[in-house]
Amino acid sequence: MKKILYVVSTLRRLGPTNVLYNLISKLDRSKFYPVILTLSPEDPNHHSLEHDFELLEVEIHKLNLSRIEGFFWATSKIFNFVKSNKIDIVHINGFRGDWLTRRNKNNKLKIVTTINSNIFDDYTMLYGKIYGRIMASLHISAIRKKDAVGCSKFVAKQVNDRYGADLKVIYNGIPKESYQPATTEEKLKLREELALPIPSTIFLFVGLLIYRKDPVTVIKAFIESQSKSNSTMIIIGDGPLMQECKTAAKDSKNIIFLGNRPETLNYLRASDFYIASSFSEGLPTSVMEAMGCGIPVILSDIDPHKELVADIISWPYTFPTSDYITLAKKMDLILKEDYNKLRRECRNVIENQINATIMASKYEQLYLSEI
């Protein structure tokens, strides 16, 4: 049996943590024994998946280091942990873990790393052009001697072409059995339980209210659409653009801001359509979750979004980033289509192409491959 150590900053409920949960939940426990090592304490102001991992009977160990303490002590603590616990494979998710393990002196220790975003775009959007480029270059230098994986074809190609790296592709995935389409009766019951408008067509946006996710375009498109009088736009998430979003909503009674929600599954199953407007993504978990629930998706035309609907013949519901006029037209158009057909097409992608079972199987093959 191979002992795998997953090194993460924290277990805060974010996309990469959800992906890690999905991976471990499908791991063959007769061949692999998962252990998690967190670098920093959990923030009590944010929802953590620690209990969820405990329910999977995963060992969780904590270094409880601040970022400054981690700069000085984390590297030695990680490799001491690896040695004392007889770890066979280390799997990294994120810049900190990659940077701290860049100097692996054990030639027999296999280190896998997953890149979950277009790091160049993400870092420059988050930190500015100069510092963002430096961060991206540092991240690439830290993965040079590791088995590096991109979560989508786009991410792998961007990193490989720009930096001369050699990322493999393993799609992130969700557990298909956990995200099922709701029947009409189930949807109505969920709307009643969640205090959502029952007779209305519901469009849903889930994500951080930040520039990269571009929630303002979604709100402006809804207001522009002809269908707004008979529809509701639900925004789940919080962030620095909250006030700008509320200003763009113009006090519309048909736009509901719910803030952060620790659980979004029931909101997905209660909704009719899902909108993602991001400028940049790796392979968005929230879109996969919507498709798993049979929710037709309207997506900005970035490559990772297009990969998710690539196996659907002529999926017309994409729009140029920040183009709220075109998005409004797509929202009106999708209401005229065969809804059940759209539901089946989205669900089939998760059922047959992109799910956690397939993801785990491919990572298992990578874990067992030669160093």
mmCIF file of C-alpha atoms in Angstrom:
data_model
loop_
_atom_site.group_PDB
_atom_site.id
_atom_site.type_symbol
_atom_site.label_atom_id
_atom_site.label_comp_id
_atom_site.label_asym_id
_atom_site.label_seq_id
_atom_site.Cartn_x
_atom_site.Cartn_y
_atom_site.Cartn_z
ATOM 1 C CA MET A 1 0.000 0.000 0.000
ATOM 2 C CA LYS A 2 1.273 3.468 -0.931
ATOM 3 C CA LYS A 3 1.079 6.224 1.662
ATOM 4 C CA ILE A 4 0.201 9.581 0.085
ATOM 5 C CA LEU A 5 0.691 12.927 1.805
ATOM 6 C CA TYR A 6 -1.486 15.781 0.534
ATOM 7 C CA VAL A 7 0.052 19.146 1.443
ATOM 8 C CA VAL A 8 -2.325 22.138 1.466
ATOM 9 C CA SER A 9 -2.387 25.581 3.067
ATOM 10 C CA THR A 10 -5.715 24.991 4.833
ATOM 11 C CA LEU A 11 -8.924 23.051 4.277
ATOM 12 C CA ARG A 12 -11.000 26.156 3.607
ATOM 13 C CA ARG A 13 -13.906 25.374 1.316
ATOM 14 C CA LEU A 14 -12.574 26.571 -2.026
ATOM 15 C CA GLY A 15 -12.378 24.962 -5.461
ATOM 16 C CA PRO A 16 -9.024 23.163 -4.964
ATOM 17 C CA THR A 17 -10.121 21.828 -1.557
ATOM 18 C CA ASN A 18 -13.339 20.520 -3.081
ATOM 19 C CA VAL A 19 -11.312 18.810 -5.805
ATOM 20 C CA LEU A 20 -9.049 17.217 -3.185
ATOM 21 C CA TYR A 21 -12.098 15.952 -1.305
ATOM 22 C CA ASN A 22 -13.525 14.480 -4.514
ATOM 23 C CA LEU A 23 -10.210 12.800 -5.318
ATOM 24 C CA ILE A 24 -9.729 11.215 -1.898
ATOM 25 C CA SER A 25 -13.370 10.107 -1.763
ATOM 26 C CA LYS A 26 -12.776 7.941 -4.850
ATOM 27 C CA LEU A 27 -9.268 6.729 -4.036
ATOM 28 C CA ASP A 28 -8.784 2.950 -3.933
ATOM 29 C CA ARG A 29 -8.111 2.462 -0.214
ATOM 30 C CA SER A 30 -6.808 -1.050 -0.781
ATOM 31 C CA LYS A 31 -3.846 0.482 -2.638
ATOM 32 C CA PHE A 32 -3.484 3.989 -1.207
ATOM 33 C CA TYR A 33 -3.546 5.448 2.303
ATOM 34 C CA PRO A 34 -4.214 9.226 2.259
ATOM 35 C CA VAL A 35 -2.813 11.660 4.832
ATOM 36 C CA ILE A 36 -3.387 15.434 4.853
ATOM 37 C CA LEU A 37 -0.907 17.989 6.180
ATOM 38 C CA THR A 38 -2.103 21.599 6.495
ATOM 39 C CA LEU A 39 0.417 24.421 6.739
ATOM 40 C CA SER A 40 -1.641 27.097 8.530
ATOM 41 C CA PRO A 41 -4.496 27.214 11.071
ATOM 42 C CA GLU A 42 -8.065 27.220 9.797
ATOM 43 C CA ASP A 43 -9.729 30.640 9.712
ATOM 44 C CA PRO A 44 -12.842 30.542 11.949
ATOM 45 C CA ASN A 45 -14.482 33.111 9.661
ATOM 46 C CA HIS A 46 -14.451 30.702 6.718
ATOM 47 C CA HIS A 47 -16.087 27.321 6.261
ATOM 48 C CA SER A 48 -13.626 24.431 6.509
ATOM 49 C CA LEU A 49 -13.968 20.939 5.048
ATOM 50 C CA GLU A 50 -11.965 19.414 7.905
ATOM 51 C CA HIS A 51 -14.965 17.535 9.294
ATOM 52 C CA ASP A 52 -15.859 16.267 5.814
ATOM 53 C CA PHE A 53 -12.386 14.766 5.431
ATOM 54 C CA GLU A 54 -12.649 13.228 8.892
ATOM 55 C CA LEU A 55 -15.830 11.480 7.775
ATOM 56 C CA LEU A 56 -13.755 9.944 4.981
ATOM 57 C CA GLU A 57 -11.463 8.605 7.743
ATOM 58 C CA VAL A 58 -8.494 10.598 6.489
ATOM 59 C CA GLU A 59 -5.613 11.367 8.846
ATOM 60 C CA ILE A 60 -5.216 15.142 9.243
ATOM 61 C CA HIS A 61 -2.067 16.704 10.671
ATOM 62 C CA LYS A 62 -1.457 20.423 11.181
ATOM 63 C CA LEU A 63 1.712 22.496 11.254
ATOM 64 C CA ASN A 64 -0.259 25.577 12.418
ATOM 65 C CA LEU A 65 2.370 27.960 11.062
ATOM 66 C CA SER A 66 1.794 31.562 10.085
ATOM 67 C CA ARG A 67 3.066 32.535 6.642
ATOM 68 C CA ILE A 68 6.134 34.144 8.204
ATOM 69 C CA GLU A 69 6.825 31.095 10.389
ATOM 70 C CA GLY A 70 6.264 28.873 7.384
ATOM 71 C CA PHE A 71 8.910 30.747 5.413
ATOM 72 C CA PHE A 72 11.531 29.711 7.965
ATOM 73 C CA TRP A 73 10.322 26.351 9.279
ATOM 74 C CA ALA A 74 7.789 24.688 6.972
ATOM 75 C CA THR A 75 10.196 23.036 4.524
ATOM 76 C CA SER A 76 12.104 21.119 7.186
ATOM 77 C CA LYS A 77 8.879 20.215 8.999
ATOM 78 C CA ILE A 78 7.309 18.837 5.816
ATOM 79 C CA PHE A 79 10.280 16.638 4.928
ATOM 80 C CA ASN A 80 10.713 15.527 8.551
ATOM 81 C CA PHE A 81 7.054 14.501 8.522
ATOM 82 C CA VAL A 82 7.602 12.603 5.267
ATOM 83 C CA LYS A 83 10.539 10.714 6.761
ATOM 84 C CA SER A 84 9.031 9.929 10.159
ATOM 85 C CA ASN A 85 5.702 8.804 8.682
ATOM 86 C CA LYS A 86 7.230 6.771 5.839
ATOM 87 C CA ILE A 87 5.423 8.679 3.118
ATOM 88 C CA ASP A 88 5.761 7.214 -0.396
ATOM 89 C CA ILE A 89 4.186 10.013 -2.445
ATOM 90 C CA VAL A 90 3.622 13.716 -1.816
ATOM 91 C CA HIS A 91 0.822 15.492 -3.695
ATOM 92 C CA ILE A 92 0.867 19.290 -3.688
ATOM 93 C CA ASN A 93 -2.016 21.654 -4.397
ATOM 94 C CA GLY A 94 -0.982 25.300 -4.536
ATOM 95 C CA PHE A 95 1.925 27.721 -4.684
ATOM 96 C CA ARG A 96 2.988 27.498 -1.024
ATOM 97 C CA GLY A 97 3.308 23.736 -1.024
ATOM 98 C CA ASP A 98 5.155 23.755 -4.328
ATOM 99 C CA TRP A 99 7.595 26.429 -3.183
ATOM 100 C CA LEU A 100 8.273 24.771 0.158
ATOM 101 C CA THR A 101 9.000 21.376 -1.439
ATOM 102 C CA ARG A 102 11.085 22.635 -4.352
ATOM 103 C CA ARG A 103 14.316 21.281 -2.850
ATOM 104 C CA ASN A 104 13.557 17.595 -2.526
ATOM 105 C CA LYS A 105 16.787 15.722 -1.742
ATOM 106 C CA ASN A 106 15.161 12.286 -1.616
ATOM 107 C CA ASN A 107 15.415 10.759 -5.091
ATOM 108 C CA LYS A 108 13.051 7.964 -4.077
ATOM 109 C CA LEU A 109 10.246 10.331 -3.030
ATOM 110 C CA LYS A 110 7.682 10.933 -5.759
ATOM 111 C CA ILE A 111 6.165 14.422 -5.704
ATOM 112 C CA VAL A 112 3.033 15.150 -7.726
ATOM 113 C CA THR A 113 1.670 18.664 -8.120
ATOM 114 C CA THR A 114 -1.592 19.894 -9.596
ATOM 115 C CA ILE A 115 -1.952 23.297 -11.241
ATOM 116 C CA ASN A 116 -5.612 24.270 -10.854
ATOM 117 C CA SER A 117 -5.582 27.598 -12.671
ATOM 118 C CA ASN A 118 -4.044 29.604 -15.469
ATOM 119 C CA ILE A 119 -1.363 30.834 -13.096
ATOM 120 C CA PHE A 120 -0.075 33.665 -15.284
ATOM 121 C CA ASP A 121 -3.515 35.277 -15.680
ATOM 122 C CA ASP A 122 -4.565 34.581 -12.093
ATOM 123 C CA TYR A 123 -1.413 35.967 -10.514
ATOM 124 C CA THR A 124 -1.343 39.101 -12.673
ATOM 125 C CA MET A 125 -5.035 39.775 -11.934
ATOM 126 C CA LEU A 126 -4.469 39.252 -8.221
ATOM 127 C CA TYR A 127 -1.061 40.844 -7.683
ATOM 128 C CA GLY A 128 -0.568 43.160 -10.668
ATOM 129 C CA LYS A 129 1.525 42.645 -13.798
ATOM 130 C CA ILE A 130 5.024 42.872 -12.337
ATOM 131 C CA TYR A 131 4.569 40.951 -9.078
ATOM 132 C CA GLY A 132 2.155 38.534 -10.771
ATOM 133 C CA ARG A 133 4.726 37.602 -13.409
ATOM 134 C CA ILE A 134 7.338 37.067 -10.716
ATOM 135 C CA MET A 135 4.941 34.818 -8.765
ATOM 136 C CA ALA A 136 4.137 32.788 -11.887
ATOM 137 C CA SER A 137 7.829 32.334 -12.706
ATOM 138 C CA LEU A 138 8.600 31.274 -9.133
ATOM 139 C CA HIS A 139 5.741 28.775 -9.218
ATOM 140 C CA ILE A 140 7.007 27.245 -12.447
ATOM 141 C CA SER A 141 10.542 26.978 -11.087
ATOM 142 C CA ALA A 142 9.150 25.135 -8.057
ATOM 143 C CA ILE A 143 7.479 22.387 -10.134
ATOM 144 C CA ARG A 144 10.310 21.642 -12.562
ATOM 145 C CA LYS A 145 11.358 18.374 -10.916
ATOM 146 C CA LYS A 146 7.867 17.170 -10.028
ATOM 147 C CA ASP A 147 5.184 15.148 -11.802
ATOM 148 C CA ALA A 148 3.117 18.177 -12.763
ATOM 149 C CA VAL A 149 -0.535 17.978 -13.791
ATOM 150 C CA GLY A 150 -2.816 20.574 -15.339
ATOM 151 C CA CYS A 151 -6.505 20.366 -14.448
ATOM 152 C CA SER A 152 -7.521 21.080 -18.058
ATOM 153 C CA LYS A 153 -6.017 20.999 -21.543
ATOM 154 C CA PHE A 154 -5.982 24.788 -21.566
ATOM 155 C CA VAL A 155 -4.040 25.087 -18.301
ATOM 156 C CA ALA A 156 -1.486 22.484 -19.382
ATOM 157 C CA LYS A 157 -1.002 24.089 -22.800
ATOM 158 C CA GLN A 158 -0.646 27.599 -21.374
ATOM 159 C CA VAL A 159 2.000 26.555 -18.863
ATOM 160 C CA ASN A 160 3.824 24.254 -21.269
ATOM 161 C CA ASP A 161 3.926 26.780 -24.116
ATOM 162 C CA ARG A 162 4.806 29.796 -21.997
ATOM 163 C CA TYR A 163 7.351 28.192 -19.684
ATOM 164 C CA GLY A 164 8.559 25.084 -21.495
ATOM 165 C CA ALA A 165 7.105 22.832 -18.803
ATOM 166 C CA ASP A 166 5.723 19.316 -19.268
ATOM 167 C CA LEU A 167 2.327 19.234 -17.568
ATOM 168 C CA LYS A 168 0.128 16.198 -18.084
ATOM 169 C CA VAL A 169 -3.661 16.613 -18.228
ATOM 170 C CA ILE A 170 -6.028 15.106 -15.665
ATOM 171 C CA TYR A 171 -9.449 16.701 -15.556
ATOM 172 C CA ASN A 172 -10.796 17.646 -12.152
ATOM 173 C CA GLY A 173 -14.076 15.928 -11.443
ATOM 174 C CA ILE A 174 -17.069 15.764 -9.130
ATOM 175 C CA PRO A 175 -18.777 12.653 -7.694
ATOM 176 C CA LYS A 176 -21.530 12.119 -10.241
ATOM 177 C CA GLU A 177 -23.761 10.295 -7.768
ATOM 178 C CA SER A 178 -23.778 13.305 -5.400
ATOM 179 C CA TYR A 179 -25.019 15.756 -8.033
ATOM 180 C CA GLN A 180 -28.267 14.521 -9.510
ATOM 181 C CA PRO A 181 -30.994 16.374 -11.417
ATOM 182 C CA ALA A 182 -34.047 17.227 -9.349
ATOM 183 C CA THR A 183 -37.497 16.117 -10.393
ATOM 184 C CA THR A 184 -40.161 18.794 -10.776
ATOM 185 C CA GLU A 185 -41.583 17.840 -7.391
ATOM 186 C CA GLU A 186 -38.157 17.953 -5.723
ATOM 187 C CA LYS A 187 -37.390 21.335 -7.256
ATOM 188 C CA LEU A 188 -40.638 22.845 -5.998
ATOM 189 C CA LYS A 189 -40.056 21.433 -2.516
ATOM 190 C CA LEU A 190 -36.508 22.819 -2.431
ATOM 191 C CA ARG A 191 -37.703 26.262 -3.462
ATOM 192 C CA GLU A 192 -40.220 26.229 -0.664
ATOM 193 C CA GLU A 193 -37.594 25.126 1.879
ATOM 194 C CA LEU A 194 -35.079 27.730 0.673
ATOM 195 C CA ALA A 195 -37.685 30.514 0.488
ATOM 196 C CA LEU A 196 -37.100 30.975 -3.245
ATOM 197 C CA PRO A 197 -39.789 32.193 -5.656
ATOM 198 C CA ILE A 198 -41.708 29.115 -6.778
ATOM 199 C CA PRO A 199 -43.268 30.175 -10.116
ATOM 200 C CA SER A 200 -40.180 32.043 -11.363
ATOM 201 C CA THR A 201 -37.426 30.931 -13.756
ATOM 202 C CA ILE A 202 -34.244 30.997 -11.664
ATOM 203 C CA PHE A 203 -30.810 31.892 -13.006
ATOM 204 C CA LEU A 204 -27.956 31.170 -10.578
ATOM 205 C CA PHE A 205 -24.439 32.565 -10.123
ATOM 206 C CA VAL A 206 -22.093 31.034 -7.524
ATOM 207 C CA GLY A 207 -18.617 32.363 -6.819
ATOM 208 C CA LEU A 208 -16.398 34.953 -5.211
ATOM 209 C CA LEU A 209 -17.451 38.483 -6.083
ATOM 210 C CA ILE A 210 -14.081 39.413 -7.542
ATOM 211 C CA TYR A 211 -12.861 40.859 -10.819
ATOM 212 C CA ARG A 212 -11.801 37.483 -12.279
ATOM 213 C CA LYS A 213 -15.309 36.048 -11.816
ATOM 214 C CA ASP A 214 -16.945 39.198 -13.297
ATOM 215 C CA PRO A 215 -20.318 39.000 -11.499
ATOM 216 C CA VAL A 216 -21.245 42.541 -12.578
ATOM 217 C CA THR A 217 -21.636 41.399 -16.197
ATOM 218 C CA VAL A 218 -24.152 38.761 -15.094
ATOM 219 C CA ILE A 219 -26.227 41.330 -13.219
ATOM 220 C CA LYS A 220 -26.174 43.844 -16.070
ATOM 221 C CA ALA A 221 -27.178 41.109 -18.518
ATOM 222 C CA PHE A 222 -30.114 40.041 -16.375
ATOM 223 C CA ILE A 223 -31.396 43.611 -16.208
ATOM 224 C CA GLU A 224 -30.945 43.919 -19.981
ATOM 225 C CA SER A 225 -32.747 40.644 -20.757
ATOM 226 C CA GLN A 226 -36.344 40.520 -21.915
ATOM 227 C CA SER A 227 -37.054 37.662 -19.533
ATOM 228 C CA LYS A 228 -36.246 39.523 -16.304
ATOM 229 C CA SER A 229 -39.868 40.235 -15.413
ATOM 230 C CA ASN A 230 -40.652 36.513 -15.139
ATOM 231 C CA SER A 231 -37.268 35.420 -13.801
ATOM 232 C CA THR A 232 -35.079 35.663 -10.713
ATOM 233 C CA MET A 233 -31.303 36.086 -10.556
ATOM 234 C CA ILE A 234 -29.699 34.550 -7.464
ATOM 235 C CA ILE A 235 -26.155 35.550 -6.522
ATOM 236 C CA ILE A 236 -24.366 33.282 -4.031
ATOM 237 C CA GLY A 237 -20.999 34.537 -2.834
ATOM 238 C CA ASP A 238 -19.272 37.525 -1.285
ATOM 239 C CA GLY A 239 -16.213 39.607 -1.964
ATOM 240 C CA PRO A 240 -14.847 43.071 -2.719
ATOM 241 C CA LEU A 241 -17.299 43.644 -5.598
ATOM 242 C CA MET A 242 -20.416 43.167 -3.469
ATOM 243 C CA GLN A 243 -21.293 46.865 -3.356
ATOM 244 C CA GLU A 244 -20.612 47.295 -7.074
ATOM 245 C CA CYS A 245 -22.890 44.323 -7.749
ATOM 246 C CA LYS A 246 -25.676 45.810 -5.644
ATOM 247 C CA THR A 247 -25.286 49.148 -7.403
ATOM 248 C CA ALA A 248 -25.511 47.411 -10.787
ATOM 249 C CA ALA A 249 -28.658 45.597 -9.618
ATOM 250 C CA LYS A 250 -30.448 48.963 -9.290
ATOM 251 C CA ASP A 251 -32.597 47.725 -6.400
ATOM 252 C CA SER A 252 -34.223 45.134 -8.650
ATOM 253 C CA LYS A 253 -36.554 42.916 -6.646
ATOM 254 C CA ASN A 254 -35.752 40.051 -9.001
ATOM 255 C CA ILE A 255 -32.062 39.951 -8.050
ATOM 256 C CA ILE A 256 -31.363 38.210 -4.737
ATOM 257 C CA PHE A 257 -27.993 38.387 -2.969
ATOM 258 C CA LEU A 258 -27.553 35.478 -0.562
ATOM 259 C CA GLY A 259 -23.923 36.035 0.439
ATOM 260 C CA ASN A 260 -21.781 33.012 1.245
ATOM 261 C CA ARG A 261 -23.475 29.665 1.713
ATOM 262 C CA PRO A 262 -21.591 26.663 3.138
ATOM 263 C CA GLU A 263 -23.671 24.351 0.961
ATOM 264 C CA THR A 264 -24.839 25.175 -2.567
ATOM 265 C CA LEU A 265 -26.148 21.821 -3.816
ATOM 266 C CA ASN A 266 -29.778 22.482 -2.927
ATOM 267 C CA TYR A 267 -29.630 25.905 -4.587
ATOM 268 C CA LEU A 268 -28.293 24.282 -7.743
ATOM 269 C CA ARG A 269 -31.051 21.680 -7.784
ATOM 270 C CA ALA A 270 -33.657 24.375 -7.153
ATOM 271 C CA SER A 271 -32.461 26.504 -10.080
ATOM 272 C CA ASP A 272 -33.192 26.360 -13.801
ATOM 273 C CA PHE A 273 -30.034 27.814 -15.378
ATOM 274 C CA TYR A 274 -26.459 28.519 -14.301
ATOM 275 C CA ILE A 275 -24.248 31.397 -15.475
ATOM 276 C CA ALA A 276 -20.442 31.614 -15.247
ATOM 277 C CA SER A 277 -18.831 34.797 -16.550
ATOM 278 C CA SER A 278 -15.172 34.410 -15.537
ATOM 279 C CA PHE A 279 -12.238 35.959 -17.362
ATOM 280 C CA SER A 280 -10.004 33.072 -16.275
ATOM 281 C CA GLU A 281 -10.466 29.592 -14.801
ATOM 282 C CA GLY A 282 -8.658 26.290 -14.497
ATOM 283 C CA LEU A 283 -11.641 23.946 -14.703
ATOM 284 C CA PRO A 284 -14.468 25.409 -12.605
ATOM 285 C CA THR A 285 -15.964 23.011 -10.085
ATOM 286 C CA SER A 286 -19.150 25.055 -9.750
ATOM 287 C CA VAL A 287 -19.927 24.660 -13.466
ATOM 288 C CA MET A 288 -19.363 20.905 -13.235
ATOM 289 C CA GLU A 289 -21.668 20.739 -10.222
ATOM 290 C CA ALA A 290 -24.378 22.600 -12.131
ATOM 291 C CA MET A 291 -24.032 20.272 -15.120
ATOM 292 C CA GLY A 292 -24.125 17.257 -12.812
ATOM 293 C CA CYS A 293 -27.469 18.513 -11.515
ATOM 294 C CA GLY A 294 -28.716 18.771 -15.084
ATOM 295 C CA ILE A 295 -28.704 22.571 -15.005
ATOM 296 C CA PRO A 296 -28.093 24.074 -18.476
ATOM 297 C CA VAL A 297 -25.113 26.429 -18.342
ATOM 298 C CA ILE A 298 -24.420 29.768 -20.018
ATOM 299 C CA LEU A 299 -20.681 30.372 -20.039
ATOM 300 C CA SER A 300 -18.144 33.012 -20.965
ATOM 301 C CA ASP A 301 -16.178 31.779 -23.957
ATOM 302 C CA ILE A 302 -12.869 31.073 -22.215
ATOM 303 C CA ASP A 303 -11.197 27.790 -23.170
ATOM 304 C CA PRO A 304 -11.770 25.900 -19.871
ATOM 305 C CA HIS A 305 -15.509 26.602 -20.150
ATOM 306 C CA LYS A 306 -15.522 25.443 -23.763
ATOM 307 C CA GLU A 307 -13.745 22.230 -22.748
ATOM 308 C CA LEU A 308 -16.622 21.392 -20.404
ATOM 309 C CA VAL A 309 -19.190 21.557 -23.216
ATOM 310 C CA ALA A 310 -16.895 20.307 -25.997
ATOM 311 C CA ASP A 311 -18.671 16.942 -26.209
ATOM 312 C CA ILE A 312 -22.063 18.592 -26.666
ATOM 313 C CA ILE A 313 -22.674 19.168 -30.367
ATOM 314 C CA SER A 314 -22.959 22.891 -31.156
ATOM 315 C CA TRP A 315 -23.535 24.237 -27.642
ATOM 316 C CA PRO A 316 -24.540 27.829 -28.500
ATOM 317 C CA TYR A 317 -24.745 29.264 -24.988
ATOM 318 C CA THR A 318 -21.386 30.974 -24.670
ATOM 319 C CA PHE A 319 -20.642 34.692 -24.827
ATOM 320 C CA PRO A 320 -17.562 36.941 -25.062
ATOM 321 C CA THR A 321 -16.173 37.930 -21.670
ATOM 322 C CA SER A 322 -17.706 41.122 -20.222
ATOM 323 C CA ASP A 323 -20.268 41.307 -23.070
ATOM 324 C CA TYR A 324 -23.492 41.686 -21.107
ATOM 325 C CA ILE A 325 -25.561 42.464 -24.219
ATOM 326 C CA THR A 326 -24.734 39.105 -25.808
ATOM 327 C CA LEU A 327 -25.224 37.335 -22.486
ATOM 328 C CA ALA A 328 -28.691 38.887 -22.182
ATOM 329 C CA LYS A 329 -29.561 37.548 -25.642
ATOM 330 C CA LYS A 330 -28.322 34.086 -24.676
ATOM 331 C CA MET A 331 -30.482 34.171 -21.542
ATOM 332 C CA ASP A 332 -33.523 34.994 -23.662
ATOM 333 C CA LEU A 333 -32.607 32.381 -26.283
ATOM 334 C CA ILE A 334 -32.123 29.494 -23.871
ATOM 335 C CA LEU A 335 -35.673 29.932 -22.540
ATOM 336 C CA LYS A 336 -37.004 29.006 -25.993
ATOM 337 C CA GLU A 337 -35.125 25.700 -26.229
ATOM 338 C CA ASP A 338 -36.092 22.138 -25.293
ATOM 339 C CA TYR A 339 -35.236 22.287 -21.596
ATOM 340 C CA ASN A 340 -35.162 18.536 -20.990
ATOM 341 C CA LYS A 341 -32.786 18.045 -23.925
ATOM 342 C CA LEU A 342 -30.417 20.673 -22.513
ATOM 343 C CA ARG A 343 -30.570 19.014 -19.095
ATOM 344 C CA ARG A 344 -29.670 15.606 -20.538
ATOM 345 C CA GLU A 345 -26.773 17.002 -22.562
ATOM 346 C CA CYS A 346 -25.223 18.698 -19.528
ATOM 347 C CA ARG A 347 -25.751 15.704 -17.263
ATOM 348 C CA ASN A 348 -24.215 13.311 -19.805
ATOM 349 C CA VAL A 349 -20.897 15.186 -19.720
ATOM 350 C CA ILE A 350 -20.551 14.504 -15.992
ATOM 351 C CA GLU A 351 -21.955 11.002 -16.232
ATOM 352 C CA ASN A 352 -19.581 9.841 -18.946
ATOM 353 C CA GLN A 353 -16.656 12.235 -19.421
ATOM 354 C CA ILE A 354 -15.635 14.358 -16.428
ATOM 355 C CA ASN A 355 -16.185 13.006 -12.923
ATOM 356 C CA ALA A 356 -14.319 12.126 -9.745
ATOM 357 C CA THR A 357 -14.121 8.404 -10.488
ATOM 358 C CA ILE A 358 -12.270 9.028 -13.748
ATOM 359 C CA MET A 359 -10.058 11.655 -12.082
ATOM 360 C CA ALA A 360 -9.078 9.326 -9.223
ATOM 361 C CA SER A 361 -8.313 6.470 -11.605
ATOM 362 C CA LYS A 362 -5.911 8.628 -13.609
ATOM 363 C CA TYR A 363 -4.174 9.948 -10.502
ATOM 364 C CA GLU A 364 -3.781 6.385 -9.234
ATOM 365 C CA GLN A 365 -2.012 5.498 -12.478
ATOM 366 C CA LEU A 366 0.273 8.504 -12.018
ATOM 367 C CA TYR A 367 1.004 7.604 -8.388
ATOM 368 C CA LEU A 368 2.076 4.109 -9.440
ATOM 369 C CA SER A 369 4.204 5.215 -12.393
ATOM 370 C CA GLU A 370 7.976 5.297 -12.163
ATOM 371 C CA ILE A 371 9.689 8.398 -10.765
#
